[in-house]
PDB file of C-alpha atoms in Angstrom:
ATOM      1  CA  ALA O1446     -24.240 -19.249  -9.091  1.00 51.00           C
ATOM      2  CA  ARG O1447     -23.337 -22.819 -10.001  1.00 51.00           C
ATOM      3  CA  PRO O1448     -20.038 -22.939 -12.092  1.00 52.00           C
ATOM      4  CA  ARG O1449     -20.287 -23.562 -15.964  1.00 51.00           C
ATOM      5  CA  VAL O1450     -17.899 -26.393 -16.540  1.00 53.00           C
ATOM      6  CA  GLY O1451     -17.341 -28.142 -19.905  1.00 49.00           C
ATOM      7  CA  TYR O1452     -16.087 -27.007 -23.377  1.00 49.00           C
ATOM      8  CA  PHE O1453     -16.605 -24.102 -24.723  1.00 46.00           C
ATOM      9  CA  TYR O1454     -15.562 -22.276 -27.937  1.00 43.00           C
ATOM     10  CA  SER O1455     -13.925 -19.196 -27.123  1.00 39.00           C
ATOM     11  CA  GLY O1456     -11.914 -18.603 -30.148  1.00 40.00           C
ATOM     12  CA  LYS O1457      -9.177 -17.359 -27.823  1.00 38.00           C
ATOM     13  CA  LYS O1458      -6.148 -19.271 -26.210  1.00 40.00           C
ATOM     14  CA  PRO O1459      -7.358 -21.039 -22.841  1.00 45.00           C
ATOM     15  CA  GLY O1460      -6.745 -18.844 -19.964  1.00 53.00           C
ATOM     16  CA  GLN O1461      -7.356 -18.401 -16.389  1.00 59.00           C
ATOM     17  CA  ASP O1462     -10.309 -16.389 -15.789  1.00 75.00           C
ATOM     18  CA  ILE O1463      -9.718 -12.731 -14.796  1.00 81.00           C
ATOM     19  CA  SER O1464     -11.918 -12.441 -11.708  1.00 83.00           C
ATOM     20  CA  GLU O1465     -11.144 -15.710 -10.283  1.00 85.00           C
ATOM     21  CA  THR O1466      -7.163 -14.616 -10.853  1.00 87.00           C
ATOM     22  CA  MET O1467      -8.029 -11.205  -9.430  1.00 93.00           C
ATOM     23  CA  ASN O1468      -9.875 -12.708  -5.980  1.00 92.00           C
ATOM     24  CA  ASN O1469      -6.907 -14.893  -5.434  1.00 94.00           C
ATOM     25  CA  MET O1470      -4.807 -11.891  -5.034  1.00 97.00           C
ATOM     26  CA  LYS O1471      -4.529 -10.960  -1.458  1.00 98.00           C
ATOM     27  CA  VAL O1472      -2.713  -7.687   0.190  1.00 98.00           C
ATOM     28  CA  GLY O1473       0.107  -9.887   1.663  1.00 98.00           C
ATOM     29  CA  ASP O1474       1.022 -10.867  -1.845  1.00 98.00           C
ATOM     30  CA  PHE O1475       1.891  -7.376  -2.801  1.00 98.00           C
ATOM     31  CA  GLN O1476       2.307  -5.207   0.485  1.00 98.00           C
ATOM     32  CA  SER O1477       5.661  -3.018   1.235  1.00 98.00           C
ATOM     33  CA  ILE O1478       7.461  -2.618   4.456  1.00 98.00           C
ATOM     34  CA  PRO O1479       5.798  -0.064   6.614  1.00 98.00           C
ATOM     35  CA  VAL O1480       7.901   3.306   7.814  1.00 98.00           C
ATOM     36  CA  VAL O1481       6.937   4.249  11.419  1.00 98.00           C
ATOM     37  CA  VAL O1482       7.578   7.469  13.479  1.00 98.00           C
ATOM     38  CA  ARG O1483       6.597   8.321  16.563  1.00 98.00           C
ATOM     39  CA  GLU O1484       3.918  11.054  17.447  1.00 97.00           C
ATOM     40  CA  ASP O1485       5.740  13.519  19.136  1.00 97.00           C
ATOM     41  CA  VAL O1486       8.498  13.954  16.196  1.00 98.00           C
ATOM     42  CA  SER O1487       8.845  17.366  14.518  1.00 97.00           C
ATOM     43  CA  VAL O1488       7.468  17.813  10.701  1.00 96.00           C
ATOM     44  CA  TYR O1489      10.806  18.590   9.767  1.00 95.00           C
ATOM     45  CA  ASP O1490      12.227  15.304  10.892  1.00 96.00           C
ATOM     46  CA  ALA O1491       9.260  13.550   9.467  1.00 97.00           C
ATOM     47  CA  ILE O1492       9.883  14.777   5.908  1.00 96.00           C
ATOM     48  CA  SER O1493      13.333  13.956   6.337  1.00 95.00           C
ATOM     49  CA  GLN O1494      12.406  10.520   7.204  1.00 97.00           C
ATOM     50  CA  MET O1495      10.442   9.892   4.147  1.00 96.00           C
ATOM     51  CA  PHE O1496      13.176  11.112   2.013  1.00 96.00           C
ATOM     52  CA  LEU O1497      15.463   8.483   3.837  1.00 96.00           C
ATOM     53  CA  ASP O1498      13.160   5.718   3.392  1.00 97.00           C
ATOM     54  CA  ASP O1499      11.817   7.251  -0.228  1.00 96.00           C
ATOM     55  CA  VAL O1500       8.090   6.863   0.881  1.00 97.00           C
ATOM     56  CA  GLY O1501       5.574   9.133   0.106  1.00 96.00           C
ATOM     57  CA  THR O1502       3.423   8.064   3.620  1.00 98.00           C
ATOM     58  CA  LEU O1503       4.073   7.519   7.281  1.00 98.00           C
ATOM     59  CA  PHE O1504       2.182   5.961   9.759  1.00 98.00           C
ATOM     60  CA  VAL O1505       2.299   7.405  13.212  1.00 98.00           C
ATOM     61  CA  VAL O1506       2.348   5.421  16.299  1.00 98.00           C
ATOM     62  CA  ASP O1507       2.118   5.832  20.306  1.00 97.00           C
ATOM     63  CA  LYS O1508       4.831   4.317  22.593  1.00 96.00           C
ATOM     64  CA  LYS O1509       3.574   1.061  22.845  1.00 97.00           C
ATOM     65  CA  SER O1510       3.562   1.029  19.157  1.00 97.00           C
ATOM     66  CA  PHE O1511      -0.203   0.851  18.414  1.00 98.00           C
ATOM     67  CA  LEU O1512      -1.751   2.969  15.121  1.00 98.00           C
ATOM     68  CA  THR O1513      -2.740   6.486  15.975  1.00 98.00           C
ATOM     69  CA  GLY O1514      -2.313   8.362  12.447  1.00 98.00           C
ATOM     70  CA  VAL O1515      -1.241   8.632   8.939  1.00 98.00           C
ATOM     71  CA  LEU O1516       1.268  11.365   7.467  1.00 98.00           C
ATOM     72  CA  SER O1517       1.086  11.764   3.695  1.00 97.00           C
ATOM     73  CA  ARG O1518       3.520  13.885   1.503  1.00 96.00           C
ATOM     74  CA  LYS O1519       0.214  16.322   0.882  1.00 95.00           C
ATOM     75  CA  ASP O1520      -0.118  16.550   4.801  1.00 95.00           C
ATOM     76  CA  LEU O1521       3.439  17.868   4.937  1.00 95.00           C
ATOM     77  CA  LEU O1522       3.342  20.075   2.231  1.00 94.00           C
ATOM     78  CA  ARG O1523       0.205  21.881   3.268  1.00 93.00           C
ATOM     79  CA  THR O1524       2.257  22.266   6.584  1.00 93.00           C
ATOM     80  CA  SER O1525       5.328  23.536   4.847  1.00 89.00           C
ATOM     81  CA  LEU O1526       3.007  26.206   2.971  1.00 87.00           C
ATOM     82  CA  GLY O1527       2.346  27.737   6.613  1.00 85.00           C
ATOM     83  CA  ASN O1528       5.273  29.662   7.020  1.00 76.00           C
ATOM     84  CA  GLN O1529       6.000  27.994  10.563  1.00 85.00           C
ATOM     85  CA  ASP O1530       8.973  26.513  11.847  1.00 89.00           C
ATOM     86  CA  LEU O1531       8.649  22.747  10.705  1.00 92.00           C
ATOM     87  CA  SER O1532      11.151  21.700  13.376  1.00 94.00           C
ATOM     88  CA  THR O1533       8.808  22.929  16.515  1.00 95.00           C
ATOM     89  CA  ILE O1534       5.514  21.332  15.388  1.00 96.00           C
ATOM     90  CA  PRO O1535       4.897  17.438  16.070  1.00 97.00           C
ATOM     91  CA  VAL O1536       3.206  15.568  13.728  1.00 97.00           C
ATOM     92  CA  HIS O1537       0.460  14.667  15.694  1.00 97.00           C
ATOM     93  CA  ILE O1538      -0.964  18.132  14.807  1.00 96.00           C
ATOM     94  CA  ILE O1539      -0.991  17.746  11.699  1.00 97.00           C
ATOM     95  CA  MET O1540      -1.760  13.649  10.904  1.00 98.00           C
ATOM     96  CA  THR O1541      -4.724  12.160   9.903  1.00 97.00           C
ATOM     97  CA  ARG O1542      -6.123  10.703  13.350  1.00 97.00           C
ATOM     98  CA  MET O1543      -7.443   7.388  14.326  1.00 97.00           C
ATOM     99  CA  PRO O1544     -10.466   6.510  14.317  1.00 96.00           C
ATOM    100  CA  ASN O1545     -10.366   8.201  10.785  1.00 97.00           C
ATOM    101  CA  VAL O1546      -7.649   6.178   9.438  1.00 98.00           C
ATOM    102  CA  THR O1547      -8.250   3.794   6.574  1.00 98.00           C
ATOM    103  CA  PHE O1548      -6.543   0.365   7.017  1.00 98.00           C
ATOM    104  CA  CYS O1549      -6.433  -3.051   5.396  1.00 98.00           C
ATOM    105  CA  PHE O1550      -5.556  -6.547   6.329  1.00 98.00           C
ATOM    106  CA  LYS O1551      -3.006  -9.110   4.709  1.00 98.00           C
ATOM    107  CA  ASN O1552      -5.391 -11.886   3.815  1.00 98.00           C
ATOM    108  CA  GLU O1553      -8.056  -9.546   2.050  1.00 98.00           C
ATOM    109  CA  PRO O1554      -8.544  -9.550  -1.410  1.00 97.00           C
ATOM    110  CA  LEU O1555      -6.150  -6.585  -2.979  1.00 98.00           C
ATOM    111  CA  ILE O1556      -9.418  -5.711  -4.895  1.00 97.00           C
ATOM    112  CA  GLN O1557     -11.400  -4.836  -1.784  1.00 97.00           C
ATOM    113  CA  ALA O1558      -7.907  -2.668  -0.863  1.00 98.00           C
ATOM    114  CA  ALA O1559      -7.610  -0.916  -4.101  1.00 98.00           C
ATOM    115  CA  HIS O1560     -11.474   0.114  -3.769  1.00 98.00           C
ATOM    116  CA  ARG O1561     -10.748   1.662  -0.323  1.00 98.00           C
ATOM    117  CA  LEU O1562      -7.610   3.723  -2.053  1.00 98.00           C
ATOM    118  CA  ILE O1563      -9.756   4.983  -5.070  1.00 98.00           C
ATOM    119  CA  ASN O1564     -13.111   5.703  -2.669  1.00 97.00           C
ATOM    120  CA  GLN O1565     -11.284   7.631   0.002  1.00 96.00           C
ATOM    121  CA  GLN O1566      -8.489   9.259  -2.148  1.00 96.00           C
ATOM    122  CA  ILE O1567      -5.762   8.123  -0.700  1.00 95.00           C
ATOM    123  CA  ASP O1568      -2.094   7.261  -1.635  1.00 95.00           C
ATOM    124  CA  ALA O1569      -1.832   4.194   1.288  1.00 98.00           C
ATOM    125  CA  LEU O1570      -2.978   1.987   3.505  1.00 98.00           C
ATOM    126  CA  PRO O1571      -1.757   0.582   6.834  1.00 98.00           C
ATOM    127  CA  VAL O1572      -2.123  -3.310   6.578  1.00 98.00           C
ATOM    128  CA  VAL O1573      -2.590  -3.940  10.618  1.00 98.00           C
ATOM    129  CA  ILE O1574      -3.265  -6.913  12.652  1.00 98.00           C
ATOM    130  CA  GLU O1575      -5.909  -6.051  15.361  1.00 98.00           C
ATOM    131  CA  GLN O1576      -5.265  -6.444  19.079  1.00 98.00           C
ATOM    132  CA  PRO O1577      -7.316  -5.772  22.246  1.00 97.00           C
ATOM    133  CA  GLU O1578      -5.290  -2.558  22.713  1.00 96.00           C
ATOM    134  CA  GLY O1579      -4.771  -0.918  19.141  1.00 97.00           C
ATOM    135  CA  LEU O1580      -3.986  -1.877  15.830  1.00 98.00           C
ATOM    136  CA  LYS O1581      -0.214  -2.718  15.105  1.00 98.00           C
ATOM    137  CA  VAL O1582       1.215  -1.797  11.867  1.00 98.00           C
ATOM    138  CA  ILE O1583       2.615  -4.728   9.500  1.00 98.00           C
ATOM    139  CA  GLY O1584       2.774  -3.529   6.013  1.00 98.00           C
ATOM    140  CA  ARG O1585       2.069  -0.592   3.857  1.00 98.00           C
ATOM    141  CA  LEU O1586      -0.045  -0.986   0.527  1.00 98.00           C
ATOM    142  CA  THR O1587       0.201   1.706  -1.940  1.00 98.00           C
ATOM    143  CA  LYS O1588      -0.836   2.465  -5.542  1.00 98.00           C
ATOM    144  CA  THR O1589       2.331   1.263  -6.378  1.00 98.00           C
ATOM    145  CA  ASN O1590       1.950  -1.890  -5.215  1.00 98.00           C
ATOM    146  CA  ILE O1591      -1.330  -2.171  -6.923  1.00 98.00           C
ATOM    147  CA  THR O1592       0.447  -1.052 -10.279  1.00 98.00           C
ATOM    148  CA  ARG O1593       2.697  -3.901 -10.051  1.00 98.00           C
ATOM    149  CA  ALA O1594      -0.100  -6.202  -9.382  1.00 97.00           C
ATOM    150  CA  PHE O1595      -1.527  -5.162 -12.583  1.00 96.00           C
ATOM    151  CA  LEU O1596       1.416  -5.582 -14.494  1.00 96.00           C
ATOM    152  CA  SER O1597       1.838  -8.879 -12.906  1.00 95.00           C
ATOM    153  CA  LEU O1598      -1.724 -10.101 -14.110  1.00 92.00           C
ATOM    154  CA  SER O1599      -0.130  -9.217 -18.064  1.00 87.00           C
ATOM    155  CA  GLU O1600       3.406 -10.811 -17.129  1.00 81.00           C
ATOM    156  CA  SER O1601       1.901 -14.408 -15.810  1.00 66.00           C
ATOM    157  CA  HIS O1602      -0.591 -14.861 -18.830  1.00 49.00           C
ATOM    158  CA  GLU O1603       1.783 -13.497 -21.596  1.00 44.00           C
ATOM    159  CA  LEU O1604       1.981 -16.036 -24.672  1.00 39.00           C
TER     160      LEU O1604
ATOM    161  CA  ALA T 225       3.015 -17.054 -32.900  1.00 52.00           C
ATOM    162  CA  ARG T 226      -0.526 -18.331 -34.918  1.00 51.00           C
ATOM    163  CA  PRO T 227      -3.249 -17.805 -32.513  1.00 52.00           C
ATOM    164  CA  ARG T 228      -4.983 -20.974 -31.090  1.00 51.00           C
ATOM    165  CA  VAL T 229      -8.535 -21.312 -32.041  1.00 53.00           C
ATOM    166  CA  GLY T 230     -11.072 -23.994 -31.318  1.00 49.00           C
ATOM    167  CA  TYR T 231     -12.682 -25.762 -28.317  1.00 48.00           C
ATOM    168  CA  PHE T 232     -10.509 -26.026 -25.107  1.00 46.00           C
ATOM    169  CA  TYR T 233     -11.577 -27.940 -22.074  1.00 44.00           C
ATOM    170  CA  SER T 234     -10.942 -24.972 -19.842  1.00 39.00           C
ATOM    171  CA  GLY T 235     -12.913 -26.258 -16.545  1.00 41.00           C
ATOM    172  CA  LYS T 236     -14.060 -22.551 -16.114  1.00 39.00           C
ATOM    173  CA  LYS T 237     -16.553 -20.293 -17.328  1.00 40.00           C
ATOM    174  CA  PRO T 238     -15.918 -18.573 -20.571  1.00 46.00           C
ATOM    175  CA  GLY T 239     -13.748 -15.569 -20.254  1.00 53.00           C
ATOM    176  CA  GLN T 240     -11.478 -13.191 -22.136  1.00 60.00           C
ATOM    177  CA  ASP T 241      -8.167 -13.662 -21.834  1.00 75.00           C
ATOM    178  CA  ILE T 242      -6.324 -11.610 -19.510  1.00 81.00           C
ATOM    179  CA  SER T 243      -3.380 -10.798 -21.760  1.00 83.00           C
ATOM    180  CA  GLU T 244      -5.757  -9.574 -24.848  1.00 85.00           C
ATOM    181  CA  THR T 245      -7.912  -7.540 -22.558  1.00 88.00           C
ATOM    182  CA  MET T 246      -5.074  -5.795 -21.345  1.00 93.00           C
ATOM    183  CA  ASN T 247      -3.586  -5.274 -24.615  1.00 92.00           C
ATOM    184  CA  ASN T 248      -6.488  -3.562 -25.443  1.00 94.00           C
ATOM    185  CA  MET T 249      -6.385  -0.697 -22.846  1.00 97.00           C
ATOM    186  CA  LYS T 250      -4.679   2.158 -24.026  1.00 98.00           C
ATOM    187  CA  VAL T 251      -3.395   5.030 -21.939  1.00 98.00           C
ATOM    188  CA  GLY T 252      -6.230   7.361 -23.422  1.00 98.00           C
ATOM    189  CA  ASP T 253      -8.887   5.058 -22.028  1.00 98.00           C
ATOM    190  CA  PHE T 254      -7.557   5.961 -18.631  1.00 98.00           C
ATOM    191  CA  GLN T 255      -5.701   9.262 -18.749  1.00 98.00           C
ATOM    192  CA  SER T 256      -6.744  12.447 -16.255  1.00 98.00           C
ATOM    193  CA  ILE T 257      -6.325  15.959 -17.286  1.00 98.00           C
ATOM    194  CA  PRO T 258      -3.317  17.589 -16.737  1.00 98.00           C
ATOM    195  CA  VAL T 259      -2.545  20.723 -14.751  1.00 98.00           C
ATOM    196  CA  VAL T 260       0.265  22.919 -15.972  1.00 98.00           C
ATOM    197  CA  VAL T 261       2.222  25.948 -14.631  1.00 98.00           C
ATOM    198  CA  ARG T 262       4.713  28.333 -16.224  1.00 98.00           C
ATOM    199  CA  GLU T 263       8.462  28.022 -15.907  1.00 97.00           C
ATOM    200  CA  ASP T 264       8.803  31.121 -13.961  1.00 97.00           C
ATOM    201  CA  VAL T 265       6.114  30.560 -10.993  1.00 98.00           C
ATOM    202  CA  SER T 266       7.380  30.150  -7.714  1.00 97.00           C
ATOM    203  CA  VAL T 267       7.629  27.169  -5.914  1.00 96.00           C
ATOM    204  CA  TYR T 268       5.048  28.777  -3.540  1.00 95.00           C
ATOM    205  CA  ASP T 269       2.676  29.186  -6.007  1.00 96.00           C
ATOM    206  CA  ALA T 270       3.251  25.812  -7.679  1.00 97.00           C
ATOM    207  CA  ILE T 271       2.288  24.165  -4.474  1.00 96.00           C
ATOM    208  CA  SER T 272      -0.767  26.323  -4.041  1.00 95.00           C
ATOM    209  CA  GLN T 273      -1.730  25.103  -7.563  1.00 97.00           C
ATOM    210  CA  MET T 274      -1.303  21.535  -6.494  1.00 96.00           C
ATOM    211  CA  PHE T 275      -3.539  21.779  -3.762  1.00 96.00           C
ATOM    212  CA  LEU T 276      -6.100  23.858  -5.582  1.00 96.00           C
ATOM    213  CA  ASP T 277      -6.514  21.271  -8.482  1.00 97.00           C
ATOM    214  CA  ASP T 278      -5.870  18.618  -6.276  1.00 96.00           C
ATOM    215  CA  VAL T 279      -2.982  16.642  -8.268  1.00 97.00           C
ATOM    216  CA  GLY T 280       0.136  15.218  -7.129  1.00 96.00           C
ATOM    217  CA  THR T 281       2.095  16.293 -10.060  1.00 98.00           C
ATOM    218  CA  LEU T 282       2.387  19.175 -12.412  1.00 98.00           C
ATOM    219  CA  PHE T 283       3.625  19.996 -15.827  1.00 98.00           C
ATOM    220  CA  VAL T 284       6.058  22.749 -16.326  1.00 98.00           C
ATOM    221  CA  VAL T 285       5.786  24.565 -19.903  1.00 98.00           C
ATOM    222  CA  ASP T 286       7.489  27.178 -21.819  1.00 97.00           C
ATOM    223  CA  LYS T 287       5.756  30.467 -23.151  1.00 96.00           C
ATOM    224  CA  LYS T 288       4.969  28.262 -26.301  1.00 97.00           C
ATOM    225  CA  SER T 289       3.081  25.723 -24.084  1.00 97.00           C
ATOM    226  CA  PHE T 290       5.895  23.212 -24.916  1.00 98.00           C
ATOM    227  CA  LEU T 291       6.979  20.829 -22.098  1.00 98.00           C
ATOM    228  CA  THR T 292      10.049  21.694 -20.255  1.00 98.00           C
ATOM    229  CA  GLY T 293       9.625  19.948 -17.069  1.00 98.00           C
ATOM    230  CA  VAL T 294       7.767  18.084 -14.091  1.00 98.00           C
ATOM    231  CA  LEU T 295       7.180  18.790 -10.669  1.00 98.00           C
ATOM    232  CA  SER T 296       6.338  16.262  -8.093  1.00 97.00           C
ATOM    233  CA  ARG T 297       5.238  16.595  -4.667  1.00 96.00           C
ATOM    234  CA  LYS T 298       8.631  15.206  -3.535  1.00 95.00           C
ATOM    235  CA  ASP T 299      10.208  17.792  -5.592  1.00 95.00           C
ATOM    236  CA  LEU T 300       8.558  20.354  -3.756  1.00 95.00           C
ATOM    237  CA  LEU T 301       8.879  18.921  -0.365  1.00 94.00           C
ATOM    238  CA  ARG T 302      12.278  18.709  -0.963  1.00 93.00           C
ATOM    239  CA  THR T 303      12.563  22.342  -1.547  1.00 93.00           C
ATOM    240  CA  SER T 304      10.703  23.318   1.281  1.00 89.00           C
ATOM    241  CA  LEU T 305      12.898  21.612   3.619  1.00 87.00           C
ATOM    242  CA  GLY T 306      15.534  24.287   2.363  1.00 85.00           C
ATOM    243  CA  ASN T 307      14.330  26.907   4.625  1.00 76.00           C
ATOM    244  CA  GLN T 308      14.465  29.227   2.077  1.00 85.00           C
ATOM    245  CA  ASP T 309      11.582  31.643   1.152  1.00 89.00           C
ATOM    246  CA  LEU T 310       9.652  29.502  -1.178  1.00 92.00           C
ATOM    247  CA  SER T 311       7.528  32.604  -2.863  1.00 94.00           C
ATOM    248  CA  THR T 312      11.048  33.893  -4.331  1.00 95.00           C
ATOM    249  CA  ILE T 313      12.435  30.337  -5.810  1.00 96.00           C
ATOM    250  CA  PRO T 314      10.915  29.991  -9.285  1.00 97.00           C
ATOM    251  CA  VAL T 315       9.912  26.145 -10.328  1.00 98.00           C
ATOM    252  CA  HIS T 316      12.714  25.893 -13.276  1.00 97.00           C
ATOM    253  CA  ILE T 317      15.037  25.860 -10.478  1.00 96.00           C
ATOM    254  CA  ILE T 318      13.927  22.692  -9.023  1.00 97.00           C
ATOM    255  CA  MET T 319      12.158  20.662 -11.721  1.00 98.00           C
ATOM    256  CA  THR T 320      13.179  17.769 -13.553  1.00 97.00           C
ATOM    257  CA  ARG T 321      13.900  18.735 -16.828  1.00 97.00           C
ATOM    258  CA  MET T 322      13.912  17.681 -20.456  1.00 97.00           C
ATOM    259  CA  PRO T 323      14.904  15.687 -21.805  1.00 96.00           C
ATOM    260  CA  ASN T 324      15.161  13.566 -18.545  1.00 97.00           C
ATOM    261  CA  VAL T 325      11.173  13.818 -18.657  1.00 98.00           C
ATOM    262  CA  THR T 326       9.360  10.455 -19.104  1.00 98.00           C
ATOM    263  CA  PHE T 327       6.297  10.379 -20.856  1.00 98.00           C
ATOM    264  CA  CYS T 328       3.570   8.584 -22.853  1.00 98.00           C
ATOM    265  CA  PHE T 329       1.380   8.525 -25.734  1.00 98.00           C
ATOM    266  CA  LYS T 330      -2.503   8.427 -26.146  1.00 98.00           C
ATOM    267  CA  ASN T 331      -2.505   5.331 -27.854  1.00 98.00           C
ATOM    268  CA  GLU T 332       0.170   3.230 -26.365  1.00 98.00           C
ATOM    269  CA  PRO T 333      -0.748   0.029 -24.546  1.00 97.00           C
ATOM    270  CA  LEU T 334      -1.428   1.071 -20.748  1.00 98.00           C
ATOM    271  CA  ILE T 335       0.762  -1.997 -19.648  1.00 97.00           C
ATOM    272  CA  GLN T 336       3.784  -0.369 -21.299  1.00 97.00           C
ATOM    273  CA  ALA T 337       3.153   3.180 -19.263  1.00 98.00           C
ATOM    274  CA  ALA T 338       2.681   1.264 -16.324  1.00 98.00           C
ATOM    275  CA  HIS T 339       6.014   0.068 -16.746  1.00 98.00           C
ATOM    276  CA  ARG T 340       7.567   3.075 -17.013  1.00 98.00           C
ATOM    277  CA  LEU T 341       6.130   4.358 -13.859  1.00 98.00           C
ATOM    278  CA  ILE T 342       7.406   1.461 -11.924  1.00 98.00           C
ATOM    279  CA  ASN T 343      10.905   1.435 -13.637  1.00 97.00           C
ATOM    280  CA  GLN T 344      11.703   5.167 -13.347  1.00 96.00           C
ATOM    281  CA  GLN T 345      10.069   5.175  -9.746  1.00 96.00           C
ATOM    282  CA  ILE T 346       7.890   8.101 -10.615  1.00 95.00           C
ATOM    283  CA  ASP T 347       4.089   9.114  -9.862  1.00 95.00           C
ATOM    284  CA  ALA T 348       2.956  10.468 -12.987  1.00 98.00           C
ATOM    285  CA  LEU T 349       3.703  11.169 -16.774  1.00 98.00           C
ATOM    286  CA  PRO T 350       2.888  13.339 -19.094  1.00 98.00           C
ATOM    287  CA  VAL T 351       0.691  12.095 -22.106  1.00 98.00           C
ATOM    288  CA  VAL T 352       1.896  14.036 -25.354  1.00 98.00           C
ATOM    289  CA  ILE T 353       1.609  14.781 -28.536  1.00 98.00           C
ATOM    290  CA  GLU T 354       5.126  15.142 -30.717  1.00 98.00           C
ATOM    291  CA  GLN T 355       5.507  18.570 -32.513  1.00 98.00           C
ATOM    292  CA  PRO T 356       8.282  19.559 -34.662  1.00 97.00           C
ATOM    293  CA  GLU T 357       9.240  22.218 -32.155  1.00 96.00           C
ATOM    294  CA  GLY T 358       8.337  20.267 -29.086  1.00 97.00           C
ATOM    295  CA  LEU T 359       5.809  18.327 -26.748  1.00 98.00           C
ATOM    296  CA  LYS T 360       2.168  19.411 -26.326  1.00 98.00           C
ATOM    297  CA  VAL T 361       0.805  18.124 -22.944  1.00 98.00           C
ATOM    298  CA  ILE T 362      -2.786  16.531 -23.457  1.00 98.00           C
ATOM    299  CA  GLY T 363      -3.113  14.293 -20.374  1.00 98.00           C
ATOM    300  CA  ARG T 364      -1.786  12.922 -17.090  1.00 98.00           C
ATOM    301  CA  LEU T 365      -1.231   9.197 -16.517  1.00 98.00           C
ATOM    302  CA  THR T 366      -0.635   8.368 -12.755  1.00 98.00           C
ATOM    303  CA  LYS T 367      -0.743   5.067 -10.311  1.00 98.00           C
ATOM    304  CA  THR T 368      -4.023   6.366  -9.634  1.00 98.00           C
ATOM    305  CA  ASN T 369      -5.210   5.779 -13.003  1.00 98.00           C
ATOM    306  CA  ILE T 370      -3.370   2.371 -13.341  1.00 98.00           C
ATOM    307  CA  THR T 371      -5.720   1.585 -10.235  1.00 98.00           C
ATOM    308  CA  ARG T 372      -8.632   2.423 -11.464  1.00 98.00           C
ATOM    309  CA  ALA T 373      -7.714   0.066 -14.830  1.00 97.00           C
ATOM    310  CA  PHE T 374      -6.928  -3.183 -12.369  1.00 96.00           C
ATOM    311  CA  LEU T 375     -10.314  -2.015 -10.806  1.00 96.00           C
ATOM    312  CA  SER T 376     -12.034  -2.269 -14.272  1.00 95.00           C
ATOM    313  CA  LEU T 377     -10.426  -5.540 -15.058  1.00 93.00           C
ATOM    314  CA  SER T 378     -12.602  -6.816 -12.106  1.00 87.00           C
ATOM    315  CA  GLU T 379     -15.620  -5.375 -12.700  1.00 81.00           C
ATOM    316  CA  SER T 380     -16.214  -6.195 -16.285  1.00 66.00           C
ATOM    317  CA  HIS T 381     -15.471  -9.870 -15.330  1.00 49.00           C
ATOM    318  CA  GLU T 382     -17.529 -10.353 -12.638  1.00 44.00           C
ATOM    319  CA  LEU T 383     -19.912 -13.095 -12.741  1.00 39.00           C
TER     320      LEU T 383
END
């Protein structure tokens, strides 16, 4: 559609259009630092790592640091109900495994990634770079990041 | 400040101002149904309840249904690391207890509640009604709700 440019009676203060502002927000502007663990660490150690780094999702990588899976608090909590010794179960047994991992890219619009978080009912997306051998994890995008983005919309447009 | 009303050259399509749109979003428009447990249920049963209702936070109430605490996945996961029998620990031992519970109201602007989620580093707020004897829980506001609100901003303003 051709943009409508000109004088309009808005009855409101002049402000940037919401869609345009939102389309300019990219994943890379809001992403956090990823926390990764190796496939062979125990569920016990993964939970400890989660508390140490205060994150809700861990990304699992192989020896070459390529993404192989994702671990959420929900996955770890489910396992802890099982009355098993958490220090003997490796995370690759319980993780969500590639190719079932939903991810995103740094240059993607934030809206698109937010849709994926809602539609897939997940807490965090790994931000990745595609390489011939697999995916390298360079970031973490969570609903906390989206909440910050939501707040930034109101902050940058306050009277 | 007096509102500036009149003709402005915006160079953009006419659109509602972001701040105004956001200030009109209330907690009640986006909240979810709360899931509550009693103070004397075991940690094991609370985790099971969490999976049954597919929520990340449980609200804890006393016999008169007044709010006494909050349980997050993080609280429950921490306890599960302790190598104790989860079916013998009541949730009131591990919950975040009143008056340290952060809450919100149905008619509050969503932005204000979102600020509280970020500043307090929590996943969910109980939406409450104040009564002389305590707080009644009528809703649950999470970062998922804020993410939905974020998406609704772009959806209602698409070309």
